Structures are given as C-alpha cells and as structure tokens.
Tab-separated table of C-alpha atoms in Angstrom:
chain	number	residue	atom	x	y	z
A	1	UNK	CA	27.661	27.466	-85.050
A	2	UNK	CA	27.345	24.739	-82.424
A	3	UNK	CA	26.218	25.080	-78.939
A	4	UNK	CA	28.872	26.583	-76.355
A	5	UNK	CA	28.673	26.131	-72.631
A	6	UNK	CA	31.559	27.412	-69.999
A	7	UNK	CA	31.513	25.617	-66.886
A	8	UNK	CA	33.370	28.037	-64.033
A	9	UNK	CA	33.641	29.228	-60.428
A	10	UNK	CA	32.902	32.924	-59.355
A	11	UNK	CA	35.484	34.467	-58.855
A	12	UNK	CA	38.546	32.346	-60.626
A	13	UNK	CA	40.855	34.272	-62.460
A	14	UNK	CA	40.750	31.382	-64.992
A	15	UNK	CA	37.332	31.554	-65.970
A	16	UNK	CA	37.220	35.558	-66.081
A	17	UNK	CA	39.870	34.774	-68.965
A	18	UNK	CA	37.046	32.809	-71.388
A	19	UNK	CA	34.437	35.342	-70.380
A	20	UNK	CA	36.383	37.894	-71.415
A	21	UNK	CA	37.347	35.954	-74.259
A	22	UNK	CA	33.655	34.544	-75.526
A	23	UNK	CA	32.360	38.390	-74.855
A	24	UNK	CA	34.965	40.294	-77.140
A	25	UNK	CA	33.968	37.492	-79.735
A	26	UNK	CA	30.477	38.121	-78.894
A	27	UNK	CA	30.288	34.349	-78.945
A	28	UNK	CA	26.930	33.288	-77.458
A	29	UNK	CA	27.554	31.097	-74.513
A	30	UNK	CA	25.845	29.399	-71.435
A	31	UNK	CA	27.465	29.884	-68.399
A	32	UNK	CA	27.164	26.714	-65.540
A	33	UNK	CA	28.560	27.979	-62.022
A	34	UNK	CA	30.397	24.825	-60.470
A	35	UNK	CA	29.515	25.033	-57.124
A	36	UNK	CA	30.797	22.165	-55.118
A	37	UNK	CA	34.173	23.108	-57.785
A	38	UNK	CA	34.332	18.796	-58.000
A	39	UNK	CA	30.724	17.876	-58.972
A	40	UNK	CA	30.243	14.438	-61.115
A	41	UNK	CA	29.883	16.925	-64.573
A	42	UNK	CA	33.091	18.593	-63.454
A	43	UNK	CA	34.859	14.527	-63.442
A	44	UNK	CA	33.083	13.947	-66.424
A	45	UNK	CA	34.159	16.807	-68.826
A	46	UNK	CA	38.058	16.824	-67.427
A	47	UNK	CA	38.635	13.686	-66.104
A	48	UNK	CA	42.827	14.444	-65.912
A	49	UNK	CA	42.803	17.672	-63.998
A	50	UNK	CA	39.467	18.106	-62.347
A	51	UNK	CA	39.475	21.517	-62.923
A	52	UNK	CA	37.341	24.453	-64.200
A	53	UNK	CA	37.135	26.324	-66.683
A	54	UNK	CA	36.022	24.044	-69.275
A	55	UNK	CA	34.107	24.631	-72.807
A	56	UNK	CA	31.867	22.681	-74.178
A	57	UNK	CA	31.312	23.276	-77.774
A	58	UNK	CA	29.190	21.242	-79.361
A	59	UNK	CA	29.423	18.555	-76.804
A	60	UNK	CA	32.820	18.020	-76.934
A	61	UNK	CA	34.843	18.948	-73.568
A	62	UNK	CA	38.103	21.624	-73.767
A	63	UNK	CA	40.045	22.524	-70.467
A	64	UNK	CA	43.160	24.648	-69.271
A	65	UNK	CA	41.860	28.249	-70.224
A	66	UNK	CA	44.805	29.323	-72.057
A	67	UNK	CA	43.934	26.211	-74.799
A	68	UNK	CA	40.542	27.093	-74.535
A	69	UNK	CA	41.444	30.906	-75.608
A	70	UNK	CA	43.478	29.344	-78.457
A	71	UNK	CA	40.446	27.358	-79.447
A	72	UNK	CA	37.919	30.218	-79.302
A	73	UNK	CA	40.353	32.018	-81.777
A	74	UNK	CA	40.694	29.494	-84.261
A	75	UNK	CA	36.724	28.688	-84.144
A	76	UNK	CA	35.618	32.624	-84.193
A	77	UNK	CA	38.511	34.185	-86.015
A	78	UNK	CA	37.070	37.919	-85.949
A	79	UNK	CA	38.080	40.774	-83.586
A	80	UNK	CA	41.625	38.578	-83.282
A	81	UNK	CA	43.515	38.084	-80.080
A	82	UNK	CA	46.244	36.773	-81.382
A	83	UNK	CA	48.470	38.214	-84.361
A	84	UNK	CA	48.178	37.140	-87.531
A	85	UNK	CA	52.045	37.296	-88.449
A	86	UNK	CA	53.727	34.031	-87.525
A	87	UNK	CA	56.760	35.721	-86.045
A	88	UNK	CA	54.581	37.856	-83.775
A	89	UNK	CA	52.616	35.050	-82.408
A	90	UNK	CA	55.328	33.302	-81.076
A	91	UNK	CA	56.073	36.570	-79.386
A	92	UNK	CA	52.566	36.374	-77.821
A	93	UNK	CA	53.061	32.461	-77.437
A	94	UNK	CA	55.789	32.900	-75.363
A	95	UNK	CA	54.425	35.529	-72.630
A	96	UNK	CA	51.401	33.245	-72.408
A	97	UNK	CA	53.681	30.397	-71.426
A	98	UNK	CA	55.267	32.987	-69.091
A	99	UNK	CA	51.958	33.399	-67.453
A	100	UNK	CA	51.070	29.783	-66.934
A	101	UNK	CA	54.562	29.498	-65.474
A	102	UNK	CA	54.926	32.564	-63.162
A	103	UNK	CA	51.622	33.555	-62.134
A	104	UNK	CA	51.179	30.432	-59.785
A	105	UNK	CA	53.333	32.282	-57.779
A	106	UNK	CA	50.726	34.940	-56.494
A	107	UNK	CA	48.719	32.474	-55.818
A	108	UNK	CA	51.430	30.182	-53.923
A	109	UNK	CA	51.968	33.546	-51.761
A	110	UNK	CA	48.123	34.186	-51.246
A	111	UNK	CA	47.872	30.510	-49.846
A	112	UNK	CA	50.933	29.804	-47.761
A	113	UNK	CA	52.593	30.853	-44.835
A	114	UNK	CA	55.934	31.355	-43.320
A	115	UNK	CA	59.395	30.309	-45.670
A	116	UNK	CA	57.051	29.111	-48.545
A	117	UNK	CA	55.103	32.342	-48.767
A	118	UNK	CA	58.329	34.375	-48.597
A	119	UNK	CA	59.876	32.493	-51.933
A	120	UNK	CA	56.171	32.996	-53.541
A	121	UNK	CA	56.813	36.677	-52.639
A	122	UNK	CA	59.751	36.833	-54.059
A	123	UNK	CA	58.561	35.104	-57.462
A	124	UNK	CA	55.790	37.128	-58.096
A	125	UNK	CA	58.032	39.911	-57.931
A	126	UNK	CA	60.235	38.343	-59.991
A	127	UNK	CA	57.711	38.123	-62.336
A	128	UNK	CA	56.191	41.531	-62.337
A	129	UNK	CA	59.755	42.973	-63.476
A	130	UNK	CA	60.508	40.368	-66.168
A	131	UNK	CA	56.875	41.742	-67.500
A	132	UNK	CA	58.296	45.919	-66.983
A	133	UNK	CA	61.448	45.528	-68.614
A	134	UNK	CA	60.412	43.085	-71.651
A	135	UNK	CA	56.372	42.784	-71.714
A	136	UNK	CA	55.335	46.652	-72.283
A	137	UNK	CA	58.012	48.410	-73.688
A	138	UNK	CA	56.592	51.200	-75.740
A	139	UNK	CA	53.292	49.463	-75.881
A	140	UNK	CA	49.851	50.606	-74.855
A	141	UNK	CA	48.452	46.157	-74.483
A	142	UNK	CA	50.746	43.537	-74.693
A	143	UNK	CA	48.615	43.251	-77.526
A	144	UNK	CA	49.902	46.746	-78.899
A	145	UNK	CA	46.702	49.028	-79.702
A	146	UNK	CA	43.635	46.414	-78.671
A	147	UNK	CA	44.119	44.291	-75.812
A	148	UNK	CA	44.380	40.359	-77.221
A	149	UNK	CA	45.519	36.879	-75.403
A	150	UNK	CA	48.187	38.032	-73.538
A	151	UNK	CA	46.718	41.043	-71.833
A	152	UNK	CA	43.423	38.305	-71.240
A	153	UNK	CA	46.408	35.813	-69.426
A	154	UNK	CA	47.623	38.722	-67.526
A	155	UNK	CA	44.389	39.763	-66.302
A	156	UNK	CA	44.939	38.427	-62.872
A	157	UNK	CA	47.258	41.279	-62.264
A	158	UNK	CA	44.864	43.480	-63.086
A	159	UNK	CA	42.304	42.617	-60.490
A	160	UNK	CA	43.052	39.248	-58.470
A	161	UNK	CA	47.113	40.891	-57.452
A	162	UNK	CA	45.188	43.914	-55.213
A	163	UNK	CA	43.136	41.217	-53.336
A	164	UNK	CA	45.954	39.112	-52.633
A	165	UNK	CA	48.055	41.896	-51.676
A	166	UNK	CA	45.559	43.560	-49.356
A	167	UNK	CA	44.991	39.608	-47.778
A	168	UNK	CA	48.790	39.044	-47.181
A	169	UNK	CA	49.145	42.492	-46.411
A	170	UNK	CA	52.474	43.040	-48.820
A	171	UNK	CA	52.507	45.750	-51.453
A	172	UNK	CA	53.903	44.555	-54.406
A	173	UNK	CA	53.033	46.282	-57.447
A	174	UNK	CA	54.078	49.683	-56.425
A	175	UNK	CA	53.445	52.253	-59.375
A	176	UNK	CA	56.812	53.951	-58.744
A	177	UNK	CA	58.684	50.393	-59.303
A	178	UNK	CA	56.058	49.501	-62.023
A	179	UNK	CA	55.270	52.496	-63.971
A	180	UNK	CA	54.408	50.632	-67.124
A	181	UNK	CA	51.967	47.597	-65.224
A	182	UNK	CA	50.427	50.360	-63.407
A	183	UNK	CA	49.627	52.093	-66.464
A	184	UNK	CA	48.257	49.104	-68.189
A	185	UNK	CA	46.572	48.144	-65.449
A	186	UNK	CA	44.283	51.233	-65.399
A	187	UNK	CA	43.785	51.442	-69.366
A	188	UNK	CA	43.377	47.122	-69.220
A	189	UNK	CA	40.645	47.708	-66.861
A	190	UNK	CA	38.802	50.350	-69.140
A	191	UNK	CA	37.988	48.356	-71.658
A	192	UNK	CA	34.530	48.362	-71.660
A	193	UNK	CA	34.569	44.032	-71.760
A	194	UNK	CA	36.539	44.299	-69.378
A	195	UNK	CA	35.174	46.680	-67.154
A	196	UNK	CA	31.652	45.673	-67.830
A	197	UNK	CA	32.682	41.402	-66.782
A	198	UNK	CA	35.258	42.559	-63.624
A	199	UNK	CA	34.369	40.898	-59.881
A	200	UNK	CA	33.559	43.150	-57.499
A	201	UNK	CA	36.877	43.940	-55.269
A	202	UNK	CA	35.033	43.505	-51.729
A	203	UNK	CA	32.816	40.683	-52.720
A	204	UNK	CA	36.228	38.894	-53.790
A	205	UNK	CA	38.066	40.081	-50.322
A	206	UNK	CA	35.254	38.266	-48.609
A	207	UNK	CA	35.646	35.200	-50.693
A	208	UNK	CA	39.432	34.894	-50.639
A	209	UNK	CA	40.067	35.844	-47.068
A	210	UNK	CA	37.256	33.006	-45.737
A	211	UNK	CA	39.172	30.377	-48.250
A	212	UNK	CA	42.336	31.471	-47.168
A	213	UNK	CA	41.531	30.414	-43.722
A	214	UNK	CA	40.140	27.466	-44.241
A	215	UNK	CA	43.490	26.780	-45.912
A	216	UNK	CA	45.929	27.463	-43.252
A	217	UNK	CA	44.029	25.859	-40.428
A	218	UNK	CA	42.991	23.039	-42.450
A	219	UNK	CA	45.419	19.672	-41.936
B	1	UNK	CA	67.523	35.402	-99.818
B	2	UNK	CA	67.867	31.986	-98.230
B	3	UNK	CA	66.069	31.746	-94.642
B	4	UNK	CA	69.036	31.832	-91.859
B	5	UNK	CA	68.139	29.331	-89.172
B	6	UNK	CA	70.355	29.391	-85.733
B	7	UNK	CA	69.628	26.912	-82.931
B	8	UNK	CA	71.237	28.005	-79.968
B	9	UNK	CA	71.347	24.390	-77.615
B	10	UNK	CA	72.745	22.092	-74.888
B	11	UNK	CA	72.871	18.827	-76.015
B	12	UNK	CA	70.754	17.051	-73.075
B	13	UNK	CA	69.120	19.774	-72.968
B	14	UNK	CA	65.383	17.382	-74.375
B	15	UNK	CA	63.608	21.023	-74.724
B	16	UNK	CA	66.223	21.320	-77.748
B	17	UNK	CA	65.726	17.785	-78.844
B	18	UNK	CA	62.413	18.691	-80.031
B	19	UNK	CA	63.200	21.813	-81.879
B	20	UNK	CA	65.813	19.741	-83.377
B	21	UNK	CA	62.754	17.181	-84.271
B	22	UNK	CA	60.993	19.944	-85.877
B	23	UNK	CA	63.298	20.796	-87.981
B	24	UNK	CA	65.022	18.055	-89.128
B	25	UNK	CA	60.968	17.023	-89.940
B	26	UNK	CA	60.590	20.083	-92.014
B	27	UNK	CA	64.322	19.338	-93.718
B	28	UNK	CA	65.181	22.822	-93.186
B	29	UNK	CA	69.063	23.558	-92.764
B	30	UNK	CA	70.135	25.272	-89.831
B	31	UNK	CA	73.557	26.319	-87.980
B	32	UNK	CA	73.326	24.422	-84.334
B	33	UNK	CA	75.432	26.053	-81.874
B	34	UNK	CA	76.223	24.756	-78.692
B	35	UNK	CA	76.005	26.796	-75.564
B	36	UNK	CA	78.104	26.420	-72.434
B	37	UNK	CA	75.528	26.593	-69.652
B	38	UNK	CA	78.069	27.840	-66.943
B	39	UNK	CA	79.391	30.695	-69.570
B	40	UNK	CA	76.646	31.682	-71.597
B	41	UNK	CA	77.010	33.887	-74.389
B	42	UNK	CA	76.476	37.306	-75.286
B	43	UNK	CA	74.377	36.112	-78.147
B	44	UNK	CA	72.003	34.028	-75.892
B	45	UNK	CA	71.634	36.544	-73.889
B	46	UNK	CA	70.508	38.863	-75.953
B	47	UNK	CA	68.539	36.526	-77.762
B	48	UNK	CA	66.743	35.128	-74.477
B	49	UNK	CA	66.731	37.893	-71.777
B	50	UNK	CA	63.800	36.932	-70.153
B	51	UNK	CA	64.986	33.747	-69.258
B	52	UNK	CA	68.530	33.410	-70.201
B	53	UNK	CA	67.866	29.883	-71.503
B	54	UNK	CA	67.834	28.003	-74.141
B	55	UNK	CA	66.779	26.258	-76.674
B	56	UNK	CA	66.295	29.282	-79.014
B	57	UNK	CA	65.929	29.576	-82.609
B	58	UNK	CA	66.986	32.521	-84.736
B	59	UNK	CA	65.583	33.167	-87.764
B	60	UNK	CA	66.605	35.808	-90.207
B	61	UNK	CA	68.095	37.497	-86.675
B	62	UNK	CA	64.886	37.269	-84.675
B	63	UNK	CA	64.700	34.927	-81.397
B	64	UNK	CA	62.110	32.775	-81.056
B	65	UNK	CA	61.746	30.800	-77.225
B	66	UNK	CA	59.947	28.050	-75.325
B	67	UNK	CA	60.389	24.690	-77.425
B	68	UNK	CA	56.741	24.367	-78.112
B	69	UNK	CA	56.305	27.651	-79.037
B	70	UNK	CA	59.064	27.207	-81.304
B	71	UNK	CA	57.741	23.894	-82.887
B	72	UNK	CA	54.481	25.806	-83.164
B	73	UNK	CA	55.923	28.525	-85.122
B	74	UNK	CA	58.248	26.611	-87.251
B	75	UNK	CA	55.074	24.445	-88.478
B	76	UNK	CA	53.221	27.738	-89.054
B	77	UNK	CA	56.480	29.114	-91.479
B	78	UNK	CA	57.381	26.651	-93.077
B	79	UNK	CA	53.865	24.807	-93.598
B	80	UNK	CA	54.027	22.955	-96.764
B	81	UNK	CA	56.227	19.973	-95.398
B	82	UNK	CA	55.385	17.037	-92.684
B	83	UNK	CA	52.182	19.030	-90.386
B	84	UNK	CA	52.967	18.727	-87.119
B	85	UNK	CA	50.041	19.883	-85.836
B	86	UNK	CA	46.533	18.577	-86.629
B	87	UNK	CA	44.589	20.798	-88.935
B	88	UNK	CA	41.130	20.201	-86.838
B	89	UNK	CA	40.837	22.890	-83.945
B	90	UNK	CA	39.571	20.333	-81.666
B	91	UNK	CA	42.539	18.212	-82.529
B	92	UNK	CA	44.331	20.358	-82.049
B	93	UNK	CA	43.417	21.424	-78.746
B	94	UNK	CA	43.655	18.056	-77.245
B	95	UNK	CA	47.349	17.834	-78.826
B	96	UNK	CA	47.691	20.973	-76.858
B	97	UNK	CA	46.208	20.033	-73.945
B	98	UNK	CA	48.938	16.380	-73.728
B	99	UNK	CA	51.944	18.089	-74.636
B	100	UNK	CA	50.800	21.254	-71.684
B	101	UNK	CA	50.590	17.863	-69.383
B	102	UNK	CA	53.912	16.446	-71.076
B	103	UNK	CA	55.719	19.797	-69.532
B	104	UNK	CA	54.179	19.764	-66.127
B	105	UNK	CA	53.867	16.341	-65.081
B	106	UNK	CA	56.318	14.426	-67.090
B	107	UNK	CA	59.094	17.427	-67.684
B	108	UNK	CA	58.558	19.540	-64.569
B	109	UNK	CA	58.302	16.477	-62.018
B	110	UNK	CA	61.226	14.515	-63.426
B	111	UNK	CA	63.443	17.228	-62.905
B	112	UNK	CA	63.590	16.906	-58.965
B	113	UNK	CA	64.687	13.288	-59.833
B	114	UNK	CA	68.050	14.312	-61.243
B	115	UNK	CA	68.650	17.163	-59.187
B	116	UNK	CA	67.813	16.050	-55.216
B	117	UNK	CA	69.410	13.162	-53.155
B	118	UNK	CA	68.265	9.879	-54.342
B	119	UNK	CA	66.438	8.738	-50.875
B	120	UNK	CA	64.129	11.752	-51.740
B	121	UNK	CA	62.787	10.342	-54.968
B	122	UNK	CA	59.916	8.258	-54.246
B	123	UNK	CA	56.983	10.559	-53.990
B	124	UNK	CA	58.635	11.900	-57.234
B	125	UNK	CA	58.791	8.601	-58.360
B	126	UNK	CA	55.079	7.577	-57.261
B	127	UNK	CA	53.650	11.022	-59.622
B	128	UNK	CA	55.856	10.003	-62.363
B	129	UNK	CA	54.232	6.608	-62.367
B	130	UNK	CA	51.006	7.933	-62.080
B	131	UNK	CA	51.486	10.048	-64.931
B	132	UNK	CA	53.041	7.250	-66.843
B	133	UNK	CA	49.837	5.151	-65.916
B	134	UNK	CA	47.749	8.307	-67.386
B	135	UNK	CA	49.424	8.134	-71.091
B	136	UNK	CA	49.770	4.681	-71.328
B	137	UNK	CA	46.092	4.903	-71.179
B	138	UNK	CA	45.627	7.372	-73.765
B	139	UNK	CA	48.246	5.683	-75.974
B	140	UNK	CA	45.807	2.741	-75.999
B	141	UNK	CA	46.124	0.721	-79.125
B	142	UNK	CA	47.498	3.279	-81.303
B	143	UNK	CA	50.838	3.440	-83.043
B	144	UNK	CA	51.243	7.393	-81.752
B	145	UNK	CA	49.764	9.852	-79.549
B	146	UNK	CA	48.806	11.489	-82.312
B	147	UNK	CA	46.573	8.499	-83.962
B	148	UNK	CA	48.165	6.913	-87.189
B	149	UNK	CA	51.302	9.251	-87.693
B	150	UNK	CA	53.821	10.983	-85.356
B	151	UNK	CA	52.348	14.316	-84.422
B	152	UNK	CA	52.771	17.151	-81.418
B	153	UNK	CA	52.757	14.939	-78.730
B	154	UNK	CA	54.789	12.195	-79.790
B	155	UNK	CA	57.477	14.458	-80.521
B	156	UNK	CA	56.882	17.190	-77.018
B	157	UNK	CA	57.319	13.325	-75.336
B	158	UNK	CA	59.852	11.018	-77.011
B	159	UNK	CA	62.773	13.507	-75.639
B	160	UNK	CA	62.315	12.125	-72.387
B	161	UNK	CA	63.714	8.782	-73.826
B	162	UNK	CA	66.562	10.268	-73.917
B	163	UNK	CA	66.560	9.743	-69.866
B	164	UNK	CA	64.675	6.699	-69.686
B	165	UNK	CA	67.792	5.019	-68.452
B	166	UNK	CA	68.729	8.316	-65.863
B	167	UNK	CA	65.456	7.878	-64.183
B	168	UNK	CA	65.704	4.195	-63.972
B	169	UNK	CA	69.842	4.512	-61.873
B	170	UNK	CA	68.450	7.622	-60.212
B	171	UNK	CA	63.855	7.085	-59.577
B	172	UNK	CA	65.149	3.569	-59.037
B	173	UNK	CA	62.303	2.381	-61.556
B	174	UNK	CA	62.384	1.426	-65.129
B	175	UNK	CA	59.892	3.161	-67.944
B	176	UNK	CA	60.413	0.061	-69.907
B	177	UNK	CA	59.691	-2.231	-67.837
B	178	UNK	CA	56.526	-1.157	-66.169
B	179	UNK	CA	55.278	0.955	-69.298
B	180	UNK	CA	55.660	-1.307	-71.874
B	181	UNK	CA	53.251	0.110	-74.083
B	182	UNK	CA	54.901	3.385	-74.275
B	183	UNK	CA	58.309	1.236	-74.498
B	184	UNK	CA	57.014	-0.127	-77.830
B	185	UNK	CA	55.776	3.603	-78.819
B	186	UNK	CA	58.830	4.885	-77.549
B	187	UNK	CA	60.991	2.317	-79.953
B	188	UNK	CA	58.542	2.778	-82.708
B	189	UNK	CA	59.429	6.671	-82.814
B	190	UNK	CA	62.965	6.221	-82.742
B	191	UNK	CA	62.707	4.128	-85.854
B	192	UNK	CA	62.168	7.766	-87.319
B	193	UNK	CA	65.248	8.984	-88.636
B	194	UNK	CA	64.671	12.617	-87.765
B	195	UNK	CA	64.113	11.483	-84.247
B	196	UNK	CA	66.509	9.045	-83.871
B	197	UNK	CA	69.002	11.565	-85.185
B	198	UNK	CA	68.003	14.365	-82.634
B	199	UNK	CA	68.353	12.341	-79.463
B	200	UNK	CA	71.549	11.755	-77.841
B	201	UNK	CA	72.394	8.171	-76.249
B	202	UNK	CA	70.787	7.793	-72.976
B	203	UNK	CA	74.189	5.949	-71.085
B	204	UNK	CA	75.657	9.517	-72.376
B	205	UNK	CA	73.288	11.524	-70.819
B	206	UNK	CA	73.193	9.293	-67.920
B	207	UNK	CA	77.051	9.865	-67.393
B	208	UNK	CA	76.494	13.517	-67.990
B	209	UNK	CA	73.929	14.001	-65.139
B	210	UNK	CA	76.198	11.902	-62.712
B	211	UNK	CA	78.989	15.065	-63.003
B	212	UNK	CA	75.876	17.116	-62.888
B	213	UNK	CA	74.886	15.441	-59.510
B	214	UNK	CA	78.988	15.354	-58.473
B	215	UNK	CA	79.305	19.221	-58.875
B	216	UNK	CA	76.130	19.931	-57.485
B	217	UNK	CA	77.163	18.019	-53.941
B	218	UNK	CA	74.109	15.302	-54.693
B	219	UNK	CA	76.327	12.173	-54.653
C-alpha cells in the first residue's frame, strides 16, 4: 500500500506516539533516526516547523504526530483508535487537543528554572487533575476497553512524567492524589505494543539530565 | 424528532465565529445563546467543565467543545451538505496541519496583542508578521486556502478578520496593508454570505477590546 518511512529522535515522546501507532496497525514502516534533530532531510520534509516526527507515505511528507495518528487511521482503518460514532470522536477529539495544549507544560517544567518552572509545575498539575476528574471516569483507556488515540497522546505520562519528575526532583503524580492515572498508567504500560516499544527509564535519565544541562547553562 | 442544536457563545469570541460558519454552511437551525463571560452559566458549566469556556455546541443535550473539533464533527453529522473537509486523507491532513498552525501562531500569538501594554507588542508583532509572511505564501495564486472553494482553513482563519482592524490600533501594523494577498482572500470570503453573516464588525470589536483593555488596567 505505498511505502511508509517515520523520521524520529530516540527518545521523543512524539515519535513513541507513531510507533506505537504504525505497530498496533502492524503497518510496515522504515524507521530514519534524525540525529543532528535539524539535518537538510529534516528542512526538506517540514519546512514550517522543523520538527520530527514526520511520515512519509508514499513520498509525500506529514508532520505534528497527532495529524499523523489521524492519518494512519484513515489510511489503515483496522484495529481503530478512534471511535467510529461521530459523537464519541469528538469526545476523543477534544482530549487530544487537551494534550497538545497542556502537556507542553511538563516539558516547560523539565527545561526551566526558577518562577517559570514553578508556573510549569503548577500546569502540569493542573493538567493531571482535569484528566482524574473528567478523562477516566469509570473507564479502564481513555479509549474504554482497548487503548486508542487518546491513551497514544497521553503516553508521555506514562513514561516521559517519572523522568522529568526524578530530574526536577518534584513528585507530581502521586497515586493517592491520582488513583485513576496511576491505575492507567500501570495497565497503559502492559499492553504488550506498548510494553514491547517503551525507552528504557535509565537510558532516558541519562539523555534528559545531559540535555537539560546543556539547556540551563547554555545563553 | 428534529435535531436540537444549542450554541452556547460570546460574540467576539472568533472560536464561535467559526462554529457559527459551520453551521450556517450546513443550513442547519440552531438556538444561539449568548454567554456572559464574567457570570457564566450553570448550563456552560456543566456543558464545558473542563474548561469552562466556550464556544460549545449542544446537540440533542450532548456538549461538544474546541471549535475545530466542533466543525469536524458537525461535517461528520450532517455530511450530505457543503464538505468542509477534503475527502482525500492527505488533503486532509495538510488542512489539518494549517488550521493546527492557524491556532498556535495566528490565534495563540495574537492574543498577547490585545491583552499586554501596547509598548510590549513588537516581538508579538514581528511573529505575527512572520506568520503572515508564511500563509501569504501558501495562499499563492489561489482563490482559498483550500484550492478552488472555501474549505477548513479558510474558515479556522477568516475569524481573525474580525480583528484585523484591533491589531492594526493595538500591533501598530495593518494586515491589509502589508498582506495584501490575504486582504484580497480575506474580502473574497466575506463575499460568502454564511461568513459574512457570522462575523461581527471589526470597529465593534475594536471598541469592545478597548473596555476589555480599560477594565483590565492595560490603558
């Protein structure tokens, strides 16, 4: 059906969401590491943001990850990630926008300092309890039974929240205050896609905490 | 049983401008109620607990939020009428990809314009340009955003209009004169009676941030 190619970084968040995505599909694809994360390819395929991910399918170029899921589910329609009714796909619709919105936050807090950090801190948690009260509610995925596109946008709680936490040294997502995330989180990171395509937790504290640095010395 | 469409609003409010686009494309009747911002109502909060905002539409009793997630949804009910959305996935993921740059760069940015001190517009002012530089370009010689017709785009866009004259008293700059290509597509889409109908006059809106600015300690 066409030639697919995902051009990412180890570890982003953002490209773990199209892995995860491609793999449930079991949609063939070719993965390209982006190592210098602004090579001439990188310019060529998404000229506006500069960014990874981006699929290639068929030659032609599709970036921000959440577009690309909603592309992968109109092009491989089976196993769905997204409802079929229209009313419950705006549901879905919404907590995706949600997540592009709030989850900058956690990663505001991870790379600032000081006044700024503080407000990121605050955000995130902000977010995390809009997401208790209103996302799970008597639901085993935001997806209901199987995870689908939400759960995928939310994944960065799942894995890339603990790192951050541990860097900044702030405990957000306690499981008292979050029973329902913390649940999730554990049966989120047990499905075997999941589980089976999840960066390693110390090779990512190595990563982050060396970037992190970089960041708050650099001018 | 007749459909029952709400829109719960705030008239310069140009998220609900382009529900009321949508709809008024689709000819579908609707009760528009306007909400008072500083006294919200039990209704919109219930409808919109998450965020407490609105636009939101009601339909048969159940909210729908987020203005593109609401134009999504009404062209996926009521489907047989005016498309909004291209039919080609790849189209459509590029229409999703502008109007996701519409809300961050045009929507997002200008909104620092109307609400901080006017001497600490012009870095505000220099993004706004560049991102006005950015679609000009990818309006190119065509009549819309969307090609030949008046798509997703043109209508997630044209509700800035409705400030073109706000950002050109307050960003010191004028849209029209330094974009005239997106002038003309700007004029060209409120030729469109169901946008010309949806969008209040910009000296209105103008006169309605200045109070906004007055209460707010800005001026």
């Amino acid at each position: 059906m066409g030639e697919v190619k995902l051009h990412g970084t180890w570890p982003s968040a953002f490209s773990y969401r199209v892995i995860w995505s491609l793999k449930l599909k079991g949609v063939p694809y070719e993965y390209i590491e982006d190592l210098s994360n602004k090579s001439s390819l990188l310019l060529q395929l998404n000229p506006v943001h500069k960014k990874i991910p981006v699929l290639v399918h068929d030659g032609k170029p599709i970036c921000e990850s959440l577009i690309i899921l909603e592309y992968i589910e109109e092009i491989w329609p089976h196993n769905p990630l997204l409802p079929t009714d229209p009313y419950e796909r705006a549901l879905a619709r919404f907590w995706l926008k949600f997540a592009e919105e709030k989850c900058p936050a956690m990663w505001i807090a991870y790379r600032t300092s000081g006044e700024e950090q503080e407000k990121a801190l605050k955000d995130t948690l902000e977010m995390l309890r809009a997401i208790e009260e209103h996302g799970l509610v008597g639901k085993k995925y935001f997806g209901g039974e199987k995870i689908g596109m939400v759960d995928i946008a939310f994944g960065q709680i799942a894995q890339w929240l603990g790192v951050i936490e541990e860097i900044v040294g702030v405990k957000l997502l306690e499981p008292q205050t979050f029973p329902r995330l913390h649940t999730w989180i554990k049966n989120f990171k047990e499905v075997p896609v999941i589980k089976e395509n999840l960066p390693d937790r110390d090779e990512m504290l190595v990563v982050y905490k060396r970037l992190r640095e970089r960041l708050l010395t650099s001018p | 049983m007749a459909d029952e469409v709400i829109l719960l609003d705030f008239w310069p409010s140009m998220f609900g401008m382009r529900v009321k686009i949508a709809l008024a494309e689709k000819g579908i009747e609707y009760e528009y109620k306007e909400e008072n911002l500083w006294n919200k109502s039990t209704q919109l909060l219930q409808m919109n607990p998450v965020h407490q905002l609105i636009p939101v539409l009601i339909h048969n009793g159940k909210p729908v939020c987020e203005s593109l997630v609401m134009v999504e949804y009404i062209d996926e009910v009521w489907k047989d009428k005016s498309p909004l959305l291209p039919t080609d996935p790849h189209q459509r993921a590029h229409a999703r990809f502008w109007t996701d740059f519409v809300d961050k760069k045009v929507f997002d940015v200008s909104k620092r314009i109307w609400s901080t001190k006017i001497e600490e517009n012009e870095s505000t002012k220099k993004e706004l340009i560049e991102t006005f530089k950015i679609l000009e370009g990818k309006l190119r010689d065509k009549p819309y955003f969307g090609g030949e017709t008046f798509g997703f785009v043109d209508l997630a866009l044209i509700t800035f209009y409705s400030r073109f004259y706000s950002a050109e008293m307050f960003g010191n700059f004028s849209i029209e004169a330094e974009f005239p290509e997106i002038n003309a597509w700007a004029k060209r889409c409120m030729q469109k009676d169901t946008v010309a109908k949806s969008i209040p006059d910009q000296k209105k809106v103008y006169e309605f941030l200045v109070q906004m600015r007055k209460q707010l300690g800005l001026d």
